[in-house]
Coordinates of C-alpha atoms in Angstrom, one line a residue:
M1211 CA -9.9 -18.3 -49.7
Q1212 CA -7.0 -17.2 -52.4
L1213 CA -9.2 -14.5 -53.3
L1214 CA -10.3 -13.2 -49.6
S1215 CA -7.6 -10.1 -48.4
P1216 CA -6.0 -11.3 -45.5
T1217 CA -8.7 -9.1 -43.1
A1218 CA -11.7 -11.3 -44.3
K1219 CA -9.8 -14.5 -44.0
Y1220 CA -9.3 -13.8 -40.4
T1221 CA -13.1 -12.6 -39.6
L1222 CA -14.0 -15.5 -41.1
T1223 CA -11.3 -17.6 -39.5
G1224 CA -12.6 -15.5 -35.8
M1225 CA -16.6 -16.4 -36.2
L1226 CA -16.2 -19.8 -36.8
F1227 CA -13.7 -20.6 -33.7
G1228 CA -16.7 -17.6 -31.8
L1229 CA -18.7 -20.2 -32.5
L1230 CA -18.0 -23.6 -32.6
F1231 CA -16.8 -22.6 -29.2
P1232 CA -19.7 -21.9 -27.1
I1233 CA -21.1 -25.2 -28.7
A1234 CA -18.4 -27.1 -27.6
S1235 CA -18.5 -25.3 -24.2
V1236 CA -22.0 -26.2 -23.2
T1237 CA -21.7 -29.5 -24.9
Y1238 CA -19.3 -29.9 -22.4
D1239 CA -21.3 -28.4 -19.4
L1240 CA -24.4 -30.8 -19.9
S1241 CA -22.0 -34.0 -20.3
F1242 CA -19.9 -34.1 -17.6
R1243 CA -21.6 -31.8 -15.6
E1244 CA -24.4 -31.8 -13.1
Y1245 CA -27.3 -30.0 -16.0
P1246 CA -28.9 -32.7 -17.9
F1247 CA -28.2 -32.5 -21.6
T1248 CA -32.1 -31.6 -22.0
L1249 CA -33.6 -27.9 -22.7
E1250 CA -34.3 -27.8 -19.6
G1251 CA -31.0 -28.2 -18.4
M1252 CA -29.6 -25.8 -20.4
Y1253 CA -31.8 -23.6 -19.3
L1254 CA -30.5 -24.1 -16.3
L1255 CA -26.9 -23.7 -16.7
F1256 CA -27.3 -19.9 -18.8
T1257 CA -29.3 -19.2 -15.8
Y1258 CA -27.2 -20.3 -12.8
Q1259 CA -24.2 -19.8 -15.2
P1260 CA -24.3 -16.3 -17.1
L1261 CA -20.6 -15.9 -17.3
H1262 CA -20.1 -19.2 -18.5
W1263 CA -22.8 -18.1 -21.0
V1264 CA -20.8 -14.6 -22.0
I1265 CA -17.2 -16.5 -22.3
A1266 CA -18.8 -18.9 -24.4
T1267 CA -20.3 -16.9 -26.6
A1268 CA -17.4 -14.5 -26.5
P1269 CA -15.4 -15.1 -29.2
F1270 CA -18.2 -15.4 -31.4
F1271 CA -19.4 -11.7 -30.7
L1272 CA -15.3 -10.8 -31.2
G1273 CA -14.9 -12.4 -34.2
L1274 CA -18.6 -10.6 -35.1
F1275 CA -16.9 -7.5 -34.3
A1276 CA -14.1 -8.3 -36.1
Y1277 CA -16.1 -8.9 -39.3
F1278 CA -17.2 -5.6 -39.5
I1279 CA -13.3 -3.9 -38.8
G1280 CA -12.2 -5.7 -41.3
K1281 CA -15.2 -4.3 -43.6
K1282 CA -14.7 -1.3 -42.1
Q1283 CA -10.8 -1.8 -42.5
S1284 CA -11.6 -3.5 -46.2
S1285 CA -14.0 -0.4 -47.8
L1286 CA -11.1 2.4 -46.6
E1287 CA -8.5 -0.1 -48.6
K1288 CA -10.0 -0.3 -51.5
H1289 CA -10.3 3.7 -50.8
S1290 CA -7.2 4.0 -50.5
K1291 CA -6.1 2.5 -53.4
E1292 CA -8.5 4.6 -55.8
L1293 CA -7.1 7.5 -53.7
Q1294 CA -3.2 6.5 -54.8
D1295 CA -4.8 5.6 -58.3
K1296 CA -6.1 8.6 -58.9
I1297 CA -3.1 10.4 -56.9
K1298 CA -0.7 8.3 -59.7
E1299 CA -2.7 9.4 -62.1
R1300 CA -2.7 13.2 -60.9
T1301 CA 1.1 12.3 -61.1
H1302 CA 1.6 11.7 -64.1
Y1303 CA -0.9 14.2 -65.6
L1304 CA 0.8 16.7 -63.1
E1305 CA 4.5 15.3 -64.4
E1306 CA 3.7 15.9 -68.3
K1307 CA 2.3 19.3 -67.5
N1308 CA 5.1 20.5 -66.1
A1309 CA 7.1 18.5 -68.4
L1310 CA 5.1 20.8 -70.9
L1311 CA 5.9 24.0 -68.9
F1312 CA 9.4 23.4 -68.7
Q1313 CA 10.2 23.3 -72.5
E1314 CA 7.8 26.6 -72.6
V1315 CA 9.9 27.5 -70.6
S1316 CA 13.2 26.9 -72.2
Q1317 CA 11.3 27.6 -75.2
R1318 CA 11.0 30.9 -73.6
K1319 CA 13.9 31.3 -72.9
Q1320 CA 15.0 30.7 -76.2
A1321 CA 12.9 33.3 -77.3
E1322 CA 14.2 35.6 -75.3
I1323 CA 18.1 35.0 -75.4
H1324 CA 17.4 34.7 -79.6
L1325 CA 14.8 38.1 -78.9
R1326 CA 18.1 39.8 -76.7
K1327 CA 20.6 38.8 -79.2
A1328 CA 17.9 40.2 -82.3
K1329 CA 17.6 43.5 -80.0
E1330 CA 21.2 43.7 -79.7
K1331 CA 21.4 43.5 -83.7
A1332 CA 19.3 45.4 -84.3
E1333 CA 20.5 48.6 -82.2
E1334 CA 23.7 47.7 -83.7
G1335 CA 22.5 47.9 -86.6
S1336 CA 21.2 51.2 -86.2
K1337 CA 24.2 52.1 -84.6
A1338 CA 25.9 52.0 -87.7
K1339 CA 23.6 53.3 -89.6
A1340 CA 23.3 55.9 -88.0
Q1341 CA 27.5 56.5 -88.0
F1342 CA 27.2 56.0 -92.0
L1343 CA 24.8 58.8 -92.3
S1344 CA 26.8 61.5 -90.3
T1345 CA 29.7 60.2 -91.5
M1346 CA 27.6 60.1 -95.1
S1347 CA 25.8 63.9 -94.0
H1348 CA 30.1 64.4 -93.4
E1349 CA 31.7 63.8 -96.5
I1350 CA 28.7 65.1 -98.3
R1351 CA 28.4 68.5 -97.0
T1352 CA 31.9 69.2 -96.6
P1353 CA 32.3 70.3 -100.9
L1354 CA 28.6 71.6 -100.4
N1355 CA 29.8 74.1 -97.9
A1356 CA 32.8 75.0 -100.6
M1357 CA 29.6 74.7 -102.9
I1358 CA 27.3 76.6 -101.7
G1359 CA 29.8 79.3 -99.5
M1360 CA 31.5 79.6 -102.9
T1361 CA 28.9 80.4 -105.0
G1362 CA 27.2 83.1 -102.1
L1363 CA 30.4 85.2 -102.1
L1364 CA 30.5 85.1 -106.2
I1365 CA 27.3 86.3 -106.0
E1366 CA 28.4 89.5 -104.4
T1367 CA 31.1 90.3 -107.3
N1368 CA 30.6 91.9 -110.7
L1369 CA 28.8 89.9 -112.7
D1370 CA 26.9 90.0 -116.1
E1371 CA 23.2 88.8 -115.9
E1372 CA 24.8 85.1 -118.1
Q1373 CA 27.2 84.4 -115.5
Q1374 CA 24.3 85.5 -112.4
D1375 CA 22.4 83.0 -114.1
F1376 CA 24.9 80.7 -114.1
V1377 CA 26.2 80.8 -110.4
Q1378 CA 22.3 80.9 -109.2
T1379 CA 21.6 77.7 -110.6
I1380 CA 24.7 75.6 -109.4
R1381 CA 23.9 77.4 -105.8
M1382 CA 19.9 75.7 -106.0
G1383 CA 21.6 72.8 -107.6
G1384 CA 23.7 73.0 -103.8
E1385 CA 20.6 74.0 -102.2
T1386 CA 18.4 71.2 -103.1
L1387 CA 21.1 68.7 -103.0
L1388 CA 21.6 69.6 -99.1
T1389 CA 17.5 69.6 -99.2
V1390 CA 17.7 66.0 -100.1
I1391 CA 20.2 65.0 -97.4
N1392 CA 18.4 66.5 -94.8
D1393 CA 15.5 64.6 -95.3
I1394 CA 17.0 61.3 -95.1
L1395 CA 18.7 62.8 -91.8
D1396 CA 15.8 63.3 -91.0
Y1397 CA 13.6 60.4 -91.9
S1398 CA 16.0 58.6 -90.1
K1399 CA 15.8 60.7 -86.4
I1400 CA 11.7 59.5 -87.3
E1401 CA 12.7 56.4 -87.9
S1402 CA 14.7 55.4 -84.6
G1403 CA 12.9 57.6 -82.6
K1404 CA 15.3 59.7 -81.8
L1405 CA 13.7 63.3 -83.6
E1406 CA 12.9 65.5 -80.2
L1407 CA 9.6 68.8 -80.7
E1408 CA 11.5 71.6 -79.0
N1409 CA 8.9 73.7 -77.1
E1410 CA 9.1 77.5 -77.3
P1411 CA 6.8 80.3 -77.5
F1412 CA 7.0 82.5 -81.2
E1413 CA 4.3 84.1 -83.0
L1414 CA 2.0 81.8 -85.2
M1415 CA 2.1 84.0 -88.7
E1416 CA 6.4 84.2 -88.3
P1417 CA 6.5 80.4 -89.5
V1418 CA 3.7 81.0 -92.7
E1419 CA 4.8 84.3 -93.6
D1420 CA 8.7 82.8 -93.6
T1421 CA 7.5 80.4 -96.1
L1422 CA 5.9 82.0 -98.1
E1423 CA 8.5 84.5 -98.5
L1424 CA 11.2 82.1 -99.2
L1425 CA 9.1 80.0 -101.6
G1426 CA 7.7 84.3 -103.2
K1427 CA 10.1 83.9 -105.6
K1428 CA 9.8 80.2 -106.9
A1429 CA 5.9 81.1 -107.2
H1430 CA 6.2 84.4 -109.3
Q1431 CA 8.6 82.4 -111.5
K1432 CA 6.3 81.0 -112.6
G1433 CA 3.1 83.2 -112.8
L1434 CA 1.3 82.0 -109.2
E1435 CA -0.4 84.1 -107.1
L1436 CA 1.1 83.4 -103.2
M1437 CA -0.9 84.6 -100.3
Y1438 CA -2.6 83.5 -96.8
H1439 CA -5.0 83.5 -94.1
I1440 CA -5.5 83.3 -90.4
H1441 CA -9.2 83.0 -89.7
E1442 CA -10.5 84.6 -86.2
G1443 CA -9.8 82.7 -83.0
V1444 CA -6.1 81.5 -83.5
P1445 CA -4.0 82.1 -80.8
A1446 CA -1.3 84.8 -82.1
A1447 CA 1.1 83.3 -80.7
I1448 CA 1.8 79.6 -79.5
S1449 CA 4.2 77.6 -77.7
S1450 CA 5.8 74.8 -79.8
D1451 CA 8.9 73.7 -82.8
I1452 CA 8.1 76.3 -85.3
T1453 CA 11.5 74.9 -86.7
R1454 CA 8.7 72.0 -87.4
L1455 CA 6.4 73.2 -88.4
R1456 CA 7.8 76.1 -90.8
Q1457 CA 9.2 72.8 -92.1
I1458 CA 6.2 71.1 -92.7
L1459 CA 4.8 73.7 -94.4
V1460 CA 7.9 74.6 -97.0
N1461 CA 7.5 70.7 -97.8
L1462 CA 3.3 70.8 -98.5
V1463 CA 3.9 74.8 -100.2
N1464 CA 6.6 73.9 -102.2
N1465 CA 5.1 70.9 -103.4
A1466 CA 2.1 73.1 -104.4
I1467 CA 4.1 75.8 -106.8
K1468 CA 5.7 72.0 -108.2
F1469 CA 2.6 70.8 -109.2
T1470 CA 0.2 73.7 -110.5
D1471 CA 1.2 75.5 -113.3
K1472 CA -1.3 78.1 -113.5
G1473 CA -3.8 79.8 -110.3
E1474 CA -2.8 80.4 -107.2
I1475 CA -1.6 78.4 -104.1
F1476 CA -3.8 79.8 -100.4
V1477 CA -2.1 79.0 -96.8
S1478 CA -4.8 79.1 -94.5
V1479 CA -4.8 78.5 -90.4
K1480 CA -7.9 77.4 -88.7
H1481 CA -9.0 77.1 -85.3
L1482 CA -10.8 73.6 -84.3
G1483 CA -11.5 73.9 -80.9
I1484 CA -9.1 73.5 -77.0
A1485 CA -8.5 70.8 -74.8
D1486 CA -6.5 70.4 -71.8
S1487 CA -5.1 74.3 -72.5
L1488 CA -4.1 72.7 -75.9
H1489 CA -4.9 74.6 -79.1
T1490 CA -5.9 72.2 -82.2
L1491 CA -5.0 74.3 -85.4
Q1492 CA -5.3 73.3 -88.6
F1493 CA -3.3 74.5 -90.7
S1494 CA -4.1 73.5 -95.4
V1495 CA -2.5 74.5 -98.4
Q1496 CA -5.0 74.6 -101.2
D1497 CA -3.8 74.8 -104.9
T1498 CA -5.4 75.0 -108.4
G1499 CA -2.9 71.9 -109.2
I1500 CA -2.9 68.8 -111.7
G1501 CA -4.7 67.0 -108.8
I1502 CA -4.0 63.6 -107.7
P1503 CA -5.8 60.5 -109.0
E1504 CA -7.8 58.7 -106.1
D1505 CA -6.5 55.5 -106.5
K1506 CA -3.3 57.0 -105.6
I1507 CA -4.2 59.3 -102.9
K1508 CA -3.3 56.6 -100.4
R1509 CA 0.4 56.0 -101.2
L1510 CA 1.5 59.8 -100.5
F1511 CA 2.6 59.3 -97.5
H1512 CA 4.5 56.1 -97.7
S1513 CA 8.1 56.5 -97.4
F1514 CA 10.1 56.8 -100.6
S1515 CA 6.2 56.9 -102.1
Q1516 CA 5.2 59.1 -105.1
V1517 CA 1.9 59.3 -107.4
D1518 CA 4.4 58.7 -110.7
A1519 CA 7.5 56.4 -109.4
S1520 CA 8.6 56.2 -113.0
T1521 CA 12.5 56.4 -113.3
T1522 CA 11.3 59.4 -115.9
R1523 CA 8.6 60.8 -113.8
K1524 CA 8.5 64.6 -114.3
Y1525 CA 8.6 66.1 -111.1
G1526 CA 10.9 64.4 -109.1
G1527 CA 11.9 64.2 -105.5
T1528 CA 13.1 61.1 -102.6
G1529 CA 9.5 60.6 -102.0
L1530 CA 10.5 61.2 -98.2
G1531 CA 9.1 64.9 -98.0
L1532 CA 4.6 63.8 -97.1
A1533 CA 5.9 60.9 -95.0
I1534 CA 8.0 63.4 -92.9
C1535 CA 5.3 65.3 -93.0
K1536 CA 3.0 63.2 -91.5
N1537 CA 5.4 61.8 -89.2
L1538 CA 6.4 65.9 -87.5
S1539 CA 2.3 66.6 -87.5
A1540 CA 1.9 63.3 -84.9
L1541 CA 4.9 64.8 -82.7
M1542 CA 2.9 67.3 -83.1
G1543 CA -0.3 65.6 -81.5
G1544 CA -1.8 65.8 -85.5
S1545 CA -2.6 64.4 -88.4
I1546 CA -2.3 65.2 -92.1
W1547 CA -4.7 64.0 -94.8
V1548 CA -5.6 65.4 -98.7
E1549 CA -8.5 66.1 -100.1
S1550 CA -7.9 66.3 -104.2
T1551 CA -9.4 66.6 -107.7
Y1552 CA -7.6 65.0 -110.5
G1553 CA -7.1 67.7 -112.8
K1554 CA -8.2 71.1 -110.4
G1555 CA -6.0 70.6 -107.4
S1556 CA -5.7 69.6 -104.3
T1557 CA -5.9 70.9 -100.5
F1558 CA -3.3 69.2 -97.8
H1559 CA -4.1 69.3 -94.1
F1560 CA -2.6 69.4 -91.5
T1561 CA -3.2 70.0 -87.8
I1562 CA -1.0 70.4 -84.7
K1563 CA -2.6 70.8 -80.9
A1564 CA -0.3 73.8 -78.8
P1565 CA -1.0 75.4 -75.6
A1566 CA -1.0 79.5 -76.7
A1567 CA 1.6 81.7 -75.9
S1568 CA 1.9 85.1 -75.0
S1569 CA 1.9 87.5 -77.7
Q1570 CA 4.7 90.2 -78.6
E1571 CA 3.6 93.8 -78.1
T1572 CA 3.7 95.0 -81.6
Y1573 CA 1.5 92.0 -82.8
R1574 CA -0.9 93.2 -81.2
K1575 CA -0.7 97.3 -81.7
M1576 CA -1.5 95.2 -85.3
S1577 CA -4.1 93.5 -84.2
I1578 CA -6.5 96.5 -82.9
H1579 CA -8.6 98.8 -84.5
S1580 CA -5.4 101.5 -85.6
F1581 CA -7.5 102.7 -88.4
K1582 CA -11.1 103.4 -87.5
G1583 CA -13.1 105.4 -89.2
K1584 CA -10.4 105.4 -91.9
K1585 CA -11.8 104.3 -95.9
V1586 CA -9.5 102.0 -98.3
F1587 CA -10.3 101.4 -102.1
L1588 CA -8.9 97.9 -103.0
L1589 CA -8.0 96.9 -106.5
D1590 CA -7.1 93.2 -107.9
D1591 CA -7.9 90.7 -110.0
N1592 CA -7.8 88.0 -107.7
A1593 CA -10.5 87.8 -105.9
T1594 CA -8.6 85.4 -102.9
N1595 CA -6.3 88.0 -102.6
L1596 CA -9.0 90.6 -102.4
K1597 CA -10.8 88.8 -99.8
I1598 CA -7.9 88.8 -97.5
L1599 CA -6.9 92.0 -98.1
N1600 CA -11.0 93.1 -97.5
I1601 CA -10.6 90.9 -94.4
Q1602 CA -7.1 92.3 -93.1
C1603 CA -8.1 95.6 -93.7
E1604 CA -11.4 95.2 -91.7
R1605 CA -9.3 94.0 -88.3
W1606 CA -7.6 97.2 -88.2
G1607 CA -11.2 99.3 -88.6
L1608 CA -10.7 99.8 -92.1
K1609 CA -14.0 101.1 -93.6
T1610 CA -13.5 99.1 -97.5
E1611 CA -14.8 98.8 -100.4
Q1612 CA -13.1 96.5 -103.5
T1613 CA -12.9 95.3 -107.3
T1614 CA -11.3 93.2 -109.1
F1615 CA -11.4 95.3 -112.2
P1616 CA -8.4 97.9 -113.1
L1617 CA -11.1 100.1 -115.3
R1618 CA -14.0 100.2 -112.9
A1619 CA -11.5 101.1 -110.7
L1620 CA -10.2 103.8 -112.3
E1621 CA -13.7 105.3 -112.7
I1622 CA -14.7 105.2 -109.0
L1623 CA -11.7 107.1 -108.0
S1624 CA -12.3 109.6 -110.8
Q1625 CA -15.6 110.1 -109.0
E1626 CA -15.5 113.0 -105.9
H1627 CA -14.6 109.7 -103.4
S1628 CA -14.1 110.6 -99.4
Y1629 CA -10.8 107.6 -99.8
D1630 CA -8.4 108.2 -97.0
L1631 CA -5.6 105.7 -98.9
A1632 CA -5.8 102.8 -102.3
I1633 CA -3.8 99.6 -102.5
F1634 CA -3.5 98.6 -106.2
D1635 CA -2.6 95.2 -107.3
M1636 CA 0.1 95.4 -109.9
N1637 CA 0.4 92.4 -112.2
M1638 CA -4.0 93.0 -113.4
P1639 CA -5.5 92.6 -117.1
E1640 CA -6.6 96.0 -118.8
L1641 CA -4.4 97.8 -116.8
N1642 CA -1.4 97.4 -115.0
G1643 CA -1.7 98.9 -111.7
S1644 CA 1.4 101.4 -112.7
D1645 CA -0.3 103.2 -115.9
L1646 CA -3.5 103.1 -113.5
A1647 CA -1.5 104.8 -110.5
K1648 CA -0.7 107.6 -113.5
K1649 CA -4.3 108.2 -114.7
V1650 CA -5.4 107.9 -110.8
K1651 CA -3.1 111.4 -110.3
E1652 CA -3.8 112.6 -113.2
N1653 CA -7.6 113.2 -112.0
A1654 CA -8.4 116.2 -109.6
F1655 CA -10.5 114.4 -107.3
S1656 CA -7.7 111.4 -106.5
K1657 CA -4.2 113.5 -107.0
N1658 CA -3.0 113.6 -103.5
L1659 CA -4.6 110.0 -102.7
P1660 CA -2.5 108.3 -101.0
L1661 CA -1.3 105.0 -103.0
I1662 CA 0.5 101.6 -102.3
M1663 CA 1.5 99.0 -104.8
L1664 CA 1.2 95.1 -103.9
S1665 CA 3.2 93.6 -107.0
S1666 CA 5.4 90.0 -107.0
A1667 CA 7.6 91.1 -109.1
Y1668 CA 11.0 90.9 -107.0
N1669 CA 12.5 94.0 -108.9
T1670 CA 11.5 96.9 -106.9
D1671 CA 14.0 99.7 -108.4
N1672 CA 11.3 101.9 -110.7
E1673 CA 12.0 105.8 -110.1
E1674 CA 8.4 106.4 -111.5
D1675 CA 6.7 104.0 -109.9
K1676 CA 8.1 105.5 -106.5
M1677 CA 7.0 109.0 -107.6
F1678 CA 2.9 106.8 -107.7
F1679 CA 3.2 105.0 -104.5
S1680 CA 4.1 106.1 -100.8
S1681 CA 4.7 102.1 -100.0
Y1682 CA 5.9 99.4 -102.7
I1683 CA 5.0 96.3 -101.4
T1684 CA 6.9 93.0 -102.9
K1685 CA 3.8 89.5 -102.4
P1686 CA 3.2 87.2 -100.4
V1687 CA 2.6 90.0 -98.5
R1688 CA 3.6 90.2 -95.0
A1689 CA 0.9 91.9 -92.6
A1690 CA 3.4 94.0 -89.9
Q1691 CA 4.3 95.4 -94.1
L1692 CA 1.1 96.2 -95.0
F1693 CA 0.0 97.6 -91.2
H1694 CA 4.0 100.1 -91.3
A1695 CA 2.9 100.9 -95.0
I1696 CA -0.5 101.9 -94.3
S1697 CA 0.7 103.8 -91.1
K1698 CA 2.9 105.2 -93.4
A1699 CA 0.3 106.7 -95.9
L1700 CA -1.7 108.0 -93.4
S1701 CA 0.3 109.6 -91.5
S1702 CA 2.6 112.8 -92.4
E1703 CA 5.5 111.0 -91.5
K1704 CA 6.4 110.3 -95.4
S1705 CA 9.7 108.4 -94.1
A1706 CA 8.3 106.2 -92.1
P1707 CA 10.2 102.3 -92.8
I1708 CA 8.3 99.3 -93.5
P1709 CA 10.7 96.5 -92.3
V1710 CA 11.5 93.9 -95.2
K1711 CA 14.1 91.4 -94.3
K1712 CA 17.2 91.6 -96.5
K1713 CA 18.5 88.1 -98.2
A1714 CA 21.4 86.7 -95.1
D1715 CA 24.4 86.9 -97.9
T1716 CA 23.3 90.5 -98.6
L1717 CA 24.1 91.8 -95.4
E1718 CA 26.4 95.5 -94.3
K1719 CA 30.1 94.3 -92.5
P1720 CA 28.7 94.3 -88.7
D1721 CA 30.2 96.5 -86.4
L1722 CA 32.2 94.1 -83.9
I1723 CA 35.3 94.0 -81.6
P1724 CA 38.5 93.3 -83.4
L1725 CA 39.0 89.5 -83.5
R1726 CA 41.8 87.2 -83.8
I1727 CA 40.8 84.4 -85.1
L1728 CA 41.8 81.3 -85.5
L1729 CA 40.1 78.5 -88.4
A1730 CA 41.1 75.4 -87.5
E1731 CA 40.3 72.8 -90.8
D1732 CA 41.4 69.7 -93.0
N1733 CA 40.5 71.0 -95.9
P1734 CA 41.7 73.2 -98.8
V1735 CA 38.5 74.4 -100.2
N1736 CA 36.6 75.0 -96.5
Q1737 CA 39.7 76.4 -95.4
R1738 CA 38.9 79.5 -98.4
V1739 CA 35.2 79.6 -97.9
A1740 CA 35.3 79.9 -94.0
S1741 CA 38.4 82.2 -95.0
K1742 CA 36.7 84.8 -97.7
M1743 CA 33.7 85.0 -95.6
L1744 CA 35.0 86.0 -92.6
K1745 CA 36.9 88.8 -94.4
R1746 CA 33.8 89.4 -96.5
L1747 CA 32.5 90.6 -93.0
G1748 CA 35.7 92.1 -92.7
L1749 CA 38.0 90.2 -90.4
Q1750 CA 41.2 88.6 -90.6
N1751 CA 41.8 85.3 -89.2
D1752 CA 45.2 82.3 -89.1
T1753 CA 44.3 78.5 -90.3
V1754 CA 45.7 75.2 -89.2
S1755 CA 44.7 71.7 -90.5
N1756 CA 44.4 69.6 -87.4
G1757 CA 43.7 69.5 -83.4
L1758 CA 46.8 69.7 -82.5
E1759 CA 48.5 72.6 -84.7
A1760 CA 45.0 74.2 -83.2
L1761 CA 46.2 73.3 -79.7
E1762 CA 49.8 74.5 -80.2
A1763 CA 48.8 77.5 -81.8
A1764 CA 45.6 78.3 -78.9
K1765 CA 49.2 78.3 -76.3
L1766 CA 51.1 80.5 -78.3
V1767 CA 48.7 83.8 -79.2
P1768 CA 45.5 85.0 -77.7
Y1769 CA 43.4 84.3 -80.2
D1770 CA 39.3 85.7 -79.0
L1771 CA 38.2 83.0 -81.0
I1772 CA 38.7 79.1 -82.6
L1773 CA 36.1 78.1 -85.4
M1774 CA 36.9 74.2 -85.3
D1775 CA 36.1 71.4 -87.5
M1776 CA 35.3 67.6 -85.4
Q1777 CA 36.9 66.0 -87.8
M1778 CA 40.1 65.9 -88.6
P1779 CA 43.5 63.9 -88.6
E1780 CA 46.1 64.0 -86.0
M1781 CA 43.9 65.1 -83.5
D1782 CA 40.1 65.7 -84.2
G1783 CA 38.0 68.5 -83.1
I1784 CA 36.0 67.5 -79.8
T1785 CA 39.5 66.5 -78.5
S1786 CA 41.2 69.6 -79.9
T1787 CA 38.8 71.6 -77.5
Q1788 CA 39.2 69.3 -74.6
E1789 CA 42.8 69.4 -73.9
I1790 CA 42.7 73.4 -74.8
I1791 CA 40.4 74.3 -71.9
T1792 CA 42.1 71.3 -69.8
H1793 CA 45.2 74.1 -70.9
F1794 CA 43.8 77.3 -69.6
S1795 CA 42.3 76.0 -66.8
E1796 CA 46.3 75.5 -65.9
H1797 CA 47.4 78.0 -67.0
T1798 CA 46.4 81.6 -67.0
D1799 CA 48.5 83.8 -69.1
F1800 CA 45.6 85.1 -71.4
P1801 CA 41.4 84.4 -71.4
R1802 CA 40.9 81.5 -73.6
P1803 CA 39.2 81.3 -76.9
L1804 CA 35.4 81.2 -77.5
I1805 CA 35.0 77.9 -79.4
F1806 CA 32.7 77.1 -82.1
A1807 CA 31.8 74.5 -83.6
M1808 CA 31.4 74.4 -87.4
T1809 CA 31.6 71.1 -89.2
A1810 CA 29.6 69.4 -91.2
N1811 CA 28.3 66.7 -88.6
A1812 CA 24.9 68.1 -88.2
M1813 CA 23.1 65.4 -86.4
K1814 CA 21.8 67.2 -83.1
E1815 CA 24.3 64.7 -81.6
D1816 CA 26.8 66.3 -82.8
R1817 CA 25.7 69.3 -81.8
E1818 CA 25.5 67.5 -78.3
A1819 CA 28.5 66.0 -78.3
C1820 CA 30.1 69.6 -78.8
L1821 CA 28.6 71.9 -76.2
A1822 CA 29.8 69.0 -73.5
A1823 CA 33.0 69.0 -74.5
G1824 CA 33.3 72.4 -73.8
M1825 CA 32.3 74.2 -77.4
D1826 CA 30.3 77.9 -76.6
D1827 CA 28.4 77.6 -80.1
F1828 CA 27.8 75.6 -82.6
I1829 CA 27.7 76.5 -86.6
S1830 CA 26.7 73.6 -89.4
K1831 CA 27.9 73.2 -93.4
P1832 CA 27.1 74.4 -95.4
V1833 CA 27.8 77.8 -93.6
R1834 CA 26.0 80.6 -95.1
L1835 CA 26.9 84.1 -94.4
G1836 CA 24.0 85.4 -92.8
E1837 CA 24.1 82.3 -91.0
L1838 CA 27.9 83.4 -89.6
K1839 CA 27.9 86.9 -89.3
E1840 CA 24.5 86.9 -86.9
I1841 CA 26.8 84.0 -84.3
L1842 CA 29.5 86.3 -84.3
V1843 CA 27.6 89.5 -83.4
K1844 CA 25.7 87.6 -81.0
W1845 CA 28.9 87.3 -79.1
F1846 CA 31.2 90.3 -80.6
A1847 CA 29.3 92.9 -80.7
N1848 CA 30.2 96.3 -80.4
E1849 CA 28.6 97.5 -77.3
R1850 CA 26.5 100.5 -79.6
E1851 CA 24.1 99.7 -81.9
V1852 CA 25.5 97.7 -84.7
L1853 CA 23.2 95.9 -87.1
N1854 CA 21.7 98.2 -89.4
A1855 CA 21.2 96.1 -92.2

């Protein structure tokens, strides 16, 4: 019985009681009542006493009912127990999972805390690095300003050839160091994601021609031909960042010159397609230099990496230039790659994406068939240069004939031909351009033929050459220069000017309104540099050594302009500017002077901080004479035309 459940015990007891009760009841009735204890008596009893039968048998049926109920309850209890076991098992499982989840959440929270701390630490490190770079830039640019500024002024004095060479060498060293500093700053900005591109319209040939003009003398010193070609279909003007595009081109062309000892550097621009109003342009810089071993190409665009990483490498450099080019082209929607054959040369390609912009009227005039029906004879011993010259002339409607051989040119021009113009290269084998021109002018058929000279030499003061040539153009040839030279040669106005850019440091004095200038600069050398530059431009200035003195001086004297350094003792340039602006907002004895930052803090954040403080303009050190003149003319030029230089 111990093995039975309480329900089962109750059920079996009920059934037993229900079975014994009717037997006892029937036995009593048959024994003591009128019914005999026989089968007949039993029949009579159950026939005439049915209620008695029901009452007698009721406990049995109740016990039987209780049995089935008990059995069902037992089944339910069993099922309940199974459910409870499953619930316990599930609860245990969930508790384990919950513990694991809690542990995972805790780990994630810890990871988030560590990540936040790491981010804060990285941001602090990035901020510290940016501050360090800004400080170092300032500290390095300050003496560089003296070096480049003073040498720029010294070049303008009467020096003999050897002294000029010494000064140019010093200046070149300063410019090289400045390039290294700019590379490091640019790389830092790119690495931190803080480099933002400008988006302004410009003529596409402008950065290309500026690059070649900037590096033309360097190429000429190595005897290299420097040329470019913009293919058909390329938009005349685009909207992008001209400064960054020029930076890529300067870097690639400069590298090409560095690694090329003989031959040519050829820059080309192609149109690859248009999608969503963005033109994909491919720029290529091809050289005939030393080339790059195939196994070294992959490391080219890595930061601080060069083909020759040894400390005794021949060509030097920081190894940042190509890495910067790669990032800049990516920011402009493109990519960069190289094709090279070791010992034969390399071609660097990069692409950008940009929308087309409205072209300037002068460029459109150059692009139409202005010289339709005119015939020109072309001579250049460099086949690539001759091809480019031919394409350009044909674009302007000129009919062309050409040769690469000077003696063949002399033979052709000595015969009767109806040429309207001839264009000669200067440096050629067999017969140079000057000697050829003399012989051409001696011939009856060609003595009146207008001639244009193209030369890589930078000395164009040969009076004898000017007798034979209507124009003398220095390579690399700007399209505008060539256009105006051809116009001059084919027109009756022989005095038509050819626009030629002059060096910034050799500009004539600008025509400015009389100015009272205050220079706030704590470095004595930079005080001298700025004062001499202003004197070179026909201006005088007062000088103070910190922002506090600048504030006091501005209260007393009605200055037109304050040139303000940023980092000075006692009171910095930003604070001084704010104090000056506050003073003049409350006192109107005379107008507030314009305030220009003139600082070695050259990062974009520094410029923004200066303008946010209320400064009117910004000049970064090293200050170049041409840049100083340009900004002064911008703000203080007389109403009449002032820039004849």
